[in-house]
Amino acid sequence: MDDPSRFTSINEYYTFIYAISYMILVELGIWIYNFKGWLKRPDKKNNDYGTILIVMLGCWGSFYFSTYFRSQQFIQIAGEILLPHIFYYVGIAFILVGTTLRAVAVWSLRHSFTLSVKTGGNQRLVTTGVYRYIRNPAYAGTMLSMLGNAFCFRSVFSPLLVLLILAICYGIRIKVEEKALYERFGEEFKNYCFRSWRLFLLIW
C-alpha cells in the first residue's frame, strides 16, 4: 500500500491514500462511538460467539491479499494479470460509497449499534432509512470498501479472493446476528426479513 509504483501515476497513488484515510478515520470514529456506548450500556446480552474477530480477520486478510497479488514475490511465481485501468476508478468509488454507507448505517442505529452482536431489553428494531431496504447496510458498506481497495490494485485475483473471504466471514456473522435478533424481536423481525434484502438490493 505504501508503494506508488503499483499505480500508474503519483496522483492516483495519493488519491488512493486519501480514500483509504477517509475509510480509516470513519472506522476509527465508529469504534470510539461504540466504546462510549458500551460504557453507558454494559448490560446488553452478548451473542457474538467470536464473530467480531472473524470479521476483523476477514478485513485484514482483504487488505493483505489486495496488495500481495501485486507484490514482486507473487509476480515472480504467477506473473501479473491486471484488470483494465477503469477498475482503479471503480475501486475509488467503491471505497467512498462503501465507507459513507457504513457511516450512515451506524448513525441510523444510534444507541442500538454495537460492534459485537448484542441485544438488550430496551433495544428497538430499526427499519427506517437505509434499513428499510437492507438489513445489514454497514456490512454491505464494508464489503464495498474492501472490494474497492482490491480493485484499486487491479490484480484480477484480488477481488475474487476478497469477495470469497468477506462472503464467508459476513455469512457467519449475519447468521449469528439474525438468530439473536429473532430471539429478541420474534415475529417483528421475521416480518422485517420478508420485506427487506439481507445485504445487497435485488441480489441477496
PDB file of N, CA and C in Angstrom, residues 16-83:
ATOM      1  N   PHE A  16      -5.700   7.418  -3.895  1.00  0.00           N
ATOM      2  CA  PHE A  16      -5.960   6.177  -3.181  1.00  0.00           C
ATOM      3  C   PHE A  16      -5.697   6.349  -1.688  1.00  0.00           C
ATOM      4  N   ILE A  17      -4.579   6.987  -1.334  1.00  0.00           N
ATOM      5  CA  ILE A  17      -4.249   7.200   0.071  1.00  0.00           C
ATOM      6  C   ILE A  17      -5.313   8.048   0.759  1.00  0.00           C
ATOM      7  N   TYR A  18      -5.805   9.094   0.089  1.00  0.00           N
ATOM      8  CA  TYR A  18      -6.857   9.929   0.668  1.00  0.00           C
ATOM      9  C   TYR A  18      -8.132   9.116   0.891  1.00  0.00           C
ATOM     10  N   ALA A  19      -8.479   8.267  -0.072  1.00  0.00           N
ATOM     11  CA  ALA A  19      -9.690   7.450   0.058  1.00  0.00           C
ATOM     12  C   ALA A  19      -9.559   6.462   1.219  1.00  0.00           C
ATOM     13  N   ILE A  20      -8.407   5.823   1.321  1.00  0.00           N
ATOM     14  CA  ILE A  20      -8.176   4.875   2.418  1.00  0.00           C
ATOM     15  C   ILE A  20      -8.149   5.604   3.760  1.00  0.00           C
ATOM     16  N   SER A  21      -7.576   6.806   3.790  1.00  0.00           N
ATOM     17  CA  SER A  21      -7.549   7.590   5.031  1.00  0.00           C
ATOM     18  C   SER A  21      -8.956   7.929   5.485  1.00  0.00           C
ATOM     19  N   TYR A  22      -9.813   8.281   4.541  1.00  0.00           N
ATOM     20  CA  TYR A  22     -11.221   8.551   4.851  1.00  0.00           C
ATOM     21  C   TYR A  22     -11.867   7.320   5.473  1.00  0.00           C
ATOM     22  N   MET A  23     -11.624   6.161   4.889  1.00  0.00           N
ATOM     23  CA  MET A  23     -12.189   4.919   5.409  1.00  0.00           C
ATOM     24  C   MET A  23     -11.683   4.628   6.827  1.00  0.00           C
ATOM     25  N   ILE A  24     -10.391   4.806   7.045  1.00  0.00           N
ATOM     26  CA  ILE A  24      -9.807   4.523   8.354  1.00  0.00           C
ATOM     27  C   ILE A  24     -10.322   5.493   9.414  1.00  0.00           C
ATOM     28  N   LEU A  25     -10.435   6.770   9.069  1.00  0.00           N
ATOM     29  CA  LEU A  25     -10.932   7.763  10.025  1.00  0.00           C
ATOM     30  C   LEU A  25     -12.387   7.498  10.404  1.00  0.00           C
ATOM     31  N   VAL A  26     -13.205   7.136   9.421  1.00  0.00           N
ATOM     32  CA  VAL A  26     -14.602   6.815   9.710  1.00  0.00           C
ATOM     33  C   VAL A  26     -14.682   5.597  10.618  1.00  0.00           C
ATOM     34  N   GLU A  27     -13.882   4.576  10.310  1.00  0.00           N
ATOM     35  CA  GLU A  27     -13.905   3.357  11.129  1.00  0.00           C
ATOM     36  C   GLU A  27     -13.416   3.643  12.551  1.00  0.00           C
ATOM     37  N   LEU A  28     -12.415   4.480  12.670  1.00  0.00           N
ATOM     38  CA  LEU A  28     -11.930   4.861  13.999  1.00  0.00           C
ATOM     39  C   LEU A  28     -13.033   5.567  14.785  1.00  0.00           C
ATOM     40  N   GLY A  29     -13.751   6.466  14.115  1.00  0.00           N
ATOM     41  CA  GLY A  29     -14.865   7.151  14.767  1.00  0.00           C
ATOM     42  C   GLY A  29     -15.945   6.179  15.211  1.00  0.00           C
ATOM     43  N   ILE A  30     -16.216   5.157  14.398  1.00  0.00           N
ATOM     44  CA  ILE A  30     -17.217   4.155  14.746  1.00  0.00           C
ATOM     45  C   ILE A  30     -16.794   3.370  15.984  1.00  0.00           C
ATOM     46  N   TRP A  31     -15.528   2.992  16.046  1.00  0.00           N
ATOM     47  CA  TRP A  31     -15.037   2.247  17.206  1.00  0.00           C
ATOM     48  C   TRP A  31     -15.097   3.097  18.475  1.00  0.00           C
ATOM     49  N   ILE A  32     -14.756   4.369  18.374  1.00  0.00           N
ATOM     50  CA  ILE A  32     -14.844   5.262  19.537  1.00  0.00           C
ATOM     51  C   ILE A  32     -16.297   5.407  19.987  1.00  0.00           C
ATOM     52  N   TYR A  33     -17.190   5.602  19.024  1.00  0.00           N
ATOM     53  CA  TYR A  33     -18.617   5.718  19.327  1.00  0.00           C
ATOM     54  C   TYR A  33     -19.135   4.453  20.002  1.00  0.00           C
ATOM     55  N   ASN A  34     -18.710   3.291  19.495  1.00  0.00           N
ATOM     56  CA  ASN A  34     -19.134   2.022  20.083  1.00  0.00           C
ATOM     57  C   ASN A  34     -18.612   1.876  21.513  1.00  0.00           C
ATOM     58  N   PHE A  35     -17.369   2.271  21.754  1.00  0.00           N
ATOM     59  CA  PHE A  35     -16.782   2.135  23.089  1.00  0.00           C
ATOM     60  C   PHE A  35     -17.498   3.027  24.094  1.00  0.00           C
ATOM     61  N   LYS A  36     -17.831   4.241  23.683  1.00  0.00           N
ATOM     62  CA  LYS A  36     -18.566   5.150  24.570  1.00  0.00           C
ATOM     63  C   LYS A  36     -19.948   4.585  24.888  1.00  0.00           C
ATOM     64  N   GLY A  37     -20.587   3.971  23.877  1.00  0.00           N
ATOM     65  CA  GLY A  37     -21.890   3.357  24.105  1.00  0.00           C
ATOM     66  C   GLY A  37     -21.798   2.160  25.025  1.00  0.00           C
ATOM     67  N   TRP A  38     -20.704   1.398  24.909  1.00  0.00           N
ATOM     68  CA  TRP A  38     -20.517   0.239  25.776  1.00  0.00           C
ATOM     69  C   TRP A  38     -20.380   0.663  27.224  1.00  0.00           C
ATOM     70  N   LEU A  39     -19.720   1.786  27.478  1.00  0.00           N
ATOM     71  CA  LEU A  39     -19.578   2.279  28.847  1.00  0.00           C
ATOM     72  C   LEU A  39     -20.931   2.675  29.439  1.00  0.00           C
ATOM     73  N   LYS A  40     -21.823   3.178  28.576  1.00  0.00           N
ATOM     74  CA  LYS A  40     -23.141   3.611  29.049  1.00  0.00           C
ATOM     75  C   LYS A  40     -24.128   2.450  29.168  1.00  0.00           C
ATOM     76  N   ARG A  41     -23.925   1.395  28.354  1.00  0.00           N
ATOM     77  CA  ARG A  41     -24.892   0.294  28.311  1.00  0.00           C
ATOM     78  C   ARG A  41     -24.175  -1.050  28.435  1.00  0.00           C
ATOM     79  N   PRO A  42     -23.541  -1.326  29.593  1.00  0.00           N
ATOM     80  CA  PRO A  42     -22.798  -2.583  29.752  1.00  0.00           C
ATOM     81  C   PRO A  42     -23.693  -3.796  30.002  1.00  0.00           C
ATOM     82  N   ASP A  43     -25.026  -3.575  30.093  1.00  0.00           N
ATOM     83  CA  ASP A  43     -25.929  -4.651  30.471  1.00  0.00           C
ATOM     84  C   ASP A  43     -26.474  -5.439  29.284  1.00  0.00           C
ATOM     85  N   LYS A  44     -26.075  -5.108  28.081  1.00  0.00           N
ATOM     86  CA  LYS A  44     -26.578  -5.825  26.916  1.00  0.00           C
ATOM     87  C   LYS A  44     -26.047  -7.259  26.878  1.00  0.00           C
ATOM     88  N   LYS A  45     -26.907  -8.180  26.438  1.00  0.00           N
ATOM     89  CA  LYS A  45     -26.530  -9.587  26.334  1.00  0.00           C
ATOM     90  C   LYS A  45     -25.618  -9.797  25.131  1.00  0.00           C
ATOM     91  N   ASN A  46     -24.495 -10.446  25.355  1.00  0.00           N
ATOM     92  CA  ASN A  46     -23.534 -10.695  24.282  1.00  0.00           C
ATOM     93  C   ASN A  46     -23.868 -12.012  23.585  1.00  0.00           C
ATOM     94  N   ASN A  47     -24.186 -11.921  22.289  1.00  0.00           N
ATOM     95  CA  ASN A  47     -24.483 -13.109  21.482  1.00  0.00           C
ATOM     96  C   ASN A  47     -23.482 -13.263  20.344  1.00  0.00           C
ATOM     97  N   ASP A  48     -22.291 -12.736  20.515  1.00  0.00           N
ATOM     98  CA  ASP A  48     -21.362 -12.589  19.397  1.00  0.00           C
ATOM     99  C   ASP A  48     -20.690 -13.894  18.972  1.00  0.00           C
ATOM    100  N   TYR A  49     -20.331 -14.731  19.921  1.00  0.00           N
ATOM    101  CA  TYR A  49     -19.666 -16.012  19.650  1.00  0.00           C
ATOM    102  C   TYR A  49     -18.377 -15.847  18.841  1.00  0.00           C
ATOM    103  N   GLY A  50     -17.706 -14.720  19.029  1.00  0.00           N
ATOM    104  CA  GLY A  50     -16.421 -14.505  18.367  1.00  0.00           C
ATOM    105  C   GLY A  50     -16.507 -14.014  16.940  1.00  0.00           C
ATOM    106  N   THR A  51     -17.702 -13.648  16.465  1.00  0.00           N
ATOM    107  CA  THR A  51     -17.828 -13.237  15.061  1.00  0.00           C
ATOM    108  C   THR A  51     -17.124 -11.913  14.783  1.00  0.00           C
ATOM    109  N   ILE A  52     -16.975 -11.070  15.800  1.00  0.00           N
ATOM    110  CA  ILE A  52     -16.259  -9.808  15.564  1.00  0.00           C
ATOM    111  C   ILE A  52     -14.804 -10.086  15.193  1.00  0.00           C
ATOM    112  N   LEU A  53     -14.216 -11.113  15.802  1.00  0.00           N
ATOM    113  CA  LEU A  53     -12.835 -11.481  15.457  1.00  0.00           C
ATOM    114  C   LEU A  53     -12.764 -12.064  14.048  1.00  0.00           C
ATOM    115  N   ILE A  54     -13.774 -12.827  13.667  1.00  0.00           N
ATOM    116  CA  ILE A  54     -13.814 -13.390  12.320  1.00  0.00           C
ATOM    117  C   ILE A  54     -13.871 -12.279  11.283  1.00  0.00           C
ATOM    118  N   VAL A  55     -14.730 -11.271  11.537  1.00  0.00           N
ATOM    119  CA  VAL A  55     -14.861 -10.156  10.602  1.00  0.00           C
ATOM    120  C   VAL A  55     -13.571  -9.338  10.542  1.00  0.00           C
ATOM    121  N   MET A  56     -12.951  -9.109  11.703  1.00  0.00           N
ATOM    122  CA  MET A  56     -11.699  -8.356  11.733  1.00  0.00           C
ATOM    123  C   MET A  56     -10.611  -9.078  10.952  1.00  0.00           C
ATOM    124  N   LEU A  57     -10.515 -10.389  11.120  1.00  0.00           N
ATOM    125  CA  LEU A  57      -9.538 -11.174  10.357  1.00  0.00           C
ATOM    126  C   LEU A  57      -9.842 -11.136   8.862  1.00  0.00           C
ATOM    127  N   GLY A  58     -11.139 -11.163   8.529  1.00  0.00           N
ATOM    128  CA  GLY A  58     -11.534 -11.090   7.126  1.00  0.00           C
ATOM    129  C   GLY A  58     -11.131  -9.775   6.487  1.00  0.00           C
ATOM    130  N   CYS A  59     -11.312  -8.675   7.217  1.00  0.00           N
ATOM    131  CA  CYS A  59     -10.930  -7.356   6.689  1.00  0.00           C
ATOM    132  C   CYS A  59      -9.412  -7.242   6.567  1.00  0.00           C
ATOM    133  N   TRP A  60      -8.700  -7.746   7.567  1.00  0.00           N
ATOM    134  CA  TRP A  60      -7.234  -7.727   7.495  1.00  0.00           C
ATOM    135  C   TRP A  60      -6.754  -8.565   6.309  1.00  0.00           C
ATOM    136  N   GLY A  61      -7.349  -9.754   6.131  1.00  0.00           N
ATOM    137  CA  GLY A  61      -6.972 -10.597   5.009  1.00  0.00           C
ATOM    138  C   GLY A  61      -7.260  -9.937   3.670  1.00  0.00           C
ATOM    139  N   SER A  62      -8.356  -9.186   3.609  1.00  0.00           N
ATOM    140  CA  SER A  62      -8.711  -8.485   2.373  1.00  0.00           C
ATOM    141  C   SER A  62      -7.666  -7.440   2.027  1.00  0.00           C
ATOM    142  N   PHE A  63      -7.228  -6.684   3.024  1.00  0.00           N
ATOM    143  CA  PHE A  63      -6.171  -5.704   2.797  1.00  0.00           C
ATOM    144  C   PHE A  63      -4.881  -6.384   2.352  1.00  0.00           C
ATOM    145  N   TYR A  64      -4.529  -7.449   3.041  1.00  0.00           N
ATOM    146  CA  TYR A  64      -3.257  -8.127   2.762  1.00  0.00           C
ATOM    147  C   TYR A  64      -3.219  -8.682   1.343  1.00  0.00           C
ATOM    148  N   PHE A  65      -4.259  -9.416   0.956  1.00  0.00           N
ATOM    149  CA  PHE A  65      -4.244 -10.060  -0.359  1.00  0.00           C
ATOM    150  C   PHE A  65      -4.405  -9.054  -1.492  1.00  0.00           C
ATOM    151  N   SER A  66      -5.044  -7.921  -1.219  1.00  0.00           N
ATOM    152  CA  SER A  66      -5.167  -6.892  -2.260  1.00  0.00           C
ATOM    153  C   SER A  66      -3.803  -6.404  -2.714  1.00  0.00           C
ATOM    154  N   THR A  67      -2.881  -6.290  -1.764  1.00  0.00           N
ATOM    155  CA  THR A  67      -1.529  -5.835  -2.099  1.00  0.00           C
ATOM    156  C   THR A  67      -0.614  -6.998  -2.481  1.00  0.00           C
ATOM    157  N   TYR A  68      -0.839  -8.163  -1.893  1.00  0.00           N
ATOM    158  CA  TYR A  68       0.053  -9.299  -2.136  1.00  0.00           C
ATOM    159  C   TYR A  68       0.098  -9.694  -3.609  1.00  0.00           C
ATOM    160  N   PHE A  69      -1.037  -9.681  -4.288  1.00  0.00           N
ATOM    161  CA  PHE A  69      -1.084 -10.103  -5.684  1.00  0.00           C
ATOM    162  C   PHE A  69      -0.392  -9.124  -6.633  1.00  0.00           C
ATOM    163  N   ARG A  70      -0.003  -7.942  -6.106  1.00  0.00           N
ATOM    164  CA  ARG A  70       0.807  -7.020  -6.901  1.00  0.00           C
ATOM    165  C   ARG A  70       2.252  -6.979  -6.422  1.00  0.00           C
ATOM    166  N   SER A  71       2.598  -7.825  -5.475  1.00  0.00           N
ATOM    167  CA  SER A  71       3.963  -7.843  -4.950  1.00  0.00           C
ATOM    168  C   SER A  71       4.897  -8.575  -5.901  1.00  0.00           C
ATOM    169  N   GLN A  72       6.171  -8.242  -5.838  1.00  0.00           N
ATOM    170  CA  GLN A  72       7.166  -8.914  -6.678  1.00  0.00           C
ATOM    171  C   GLN A  72       7.235 -10.401  -6.363  1.00  0.00           C
ATOM    172  N   GLN A  73       7.027 -10.759  -5.118  1.00  0.00           N
ATOM    173  CA  GLN A  73       7.072 -12.156  -4.711  1.00  0.00           C
ATOM    174  C   GLN A  73       6.029 -12.976  -5.470  1.00  0.00           C
ATOM    175  N   PHE A  74       4.810 -12.462  -5.576  1.00  0.00           N
ATOM    176  CA  PHE A  74       3.752 -13.189  -6.276  1.00  0.00           C
ATOM    177  C   PHE A  74       3.959 -13.127  -7.792  1.00  0.00           C
ATOM    178  N   ILE A  75       4.360 -11.964  -8.300  1.00  0.00           N
ATOM    179  CA  ILE A  75       4.533 -11.791  -9.751  1.00  0.00           C
ATOM    180  C   ILE A  75       5.587 -12.743 -10.291  1.00  0.00           C
ATOM    181  N   GLN A  76       6.653 -12.970  -9.513  1.00  0.00           N
ATOM    182  CA  GLN A  76       7.700 -13.884  -9.952  1.00  0.00           C
ATOM    183  C   GLN A  76       7.196 -15.320 -10.049  1.00  0.00           C
ATOM    184  N   ILE A  77       6.187 -15.652  -9.235  1.00  0.00           N
ATOM    185  CA  ILE A  77       5.654 -17.014  -9.234  1.00  0.00           C
ATOM    186  C   ILE A  77       4.598 -17.206 -10.320  1.00  0.00           C
ATOM    187  N   ALA A  78       3.649 -16.291 -10.399  1.00  0.00           N
ATOM    188  CA  ALA A  78       2.479 -16.487 -11.263  1.00  0.00           C
ATOM    189  C   ALA A  78       2.318 -15.438 -12.350  1.00  0.00           C
ATOM    190  N   GLY A  79       3.197 -14.457 -12.394  1.00  0.00           N
ATOM    191  CA  GLY A  79       3.045 -13.395 -13.378  1.00  0.00           C
ATOM    192  C   GLY A  79       2.047 -12.342 -12.913  1.00  0.00           C
ATOM    193  N   GLU A  80       1.782 -11.402 -13.775  1.00  0.00           N
ATOM    194  CA  GLU A  80       0.917 -10.283 -13.415  1.00  0.00           C
ATOM    195  C   GLU A  80      -0.203 -10.149 -14.443  1.00  0.00           C
ATOM    196  N   ILE A  81      -1.435 -10.366 -13.988  1.00  0.00           N
ATOM    197  CA  ILE A  81      -2.613 -10.204 -14.845  1.00  0.00           C
ATOM    198  C   ILE A  81      -3.445  -9.072 -14.250  1.00  0.00           C
ATOM    199  N   LEU A  82      -3.558  -7.964 -14.993  1.00  0.00           N
ATOM    200  CA  LEU A  82      -4.218  -6.781 -14.457  1.00  0.00           C
ATOM    201  C   LEU A  82      -5.590  -6.562 -15.085  1.00  0.00           C
ATOM    202  N   LEU A  83      -6.484  -6.023 -14.278  1.00  0.00           N
ATOM    203  CA  LEU A  83      -7.776  -5.568 -14.775  1.00  0.00           C
ATOM    204  C   LEU A  83      -7.588  -4.281 -15.580  1.00  0.00           C
TER     205      LEU A  83
END
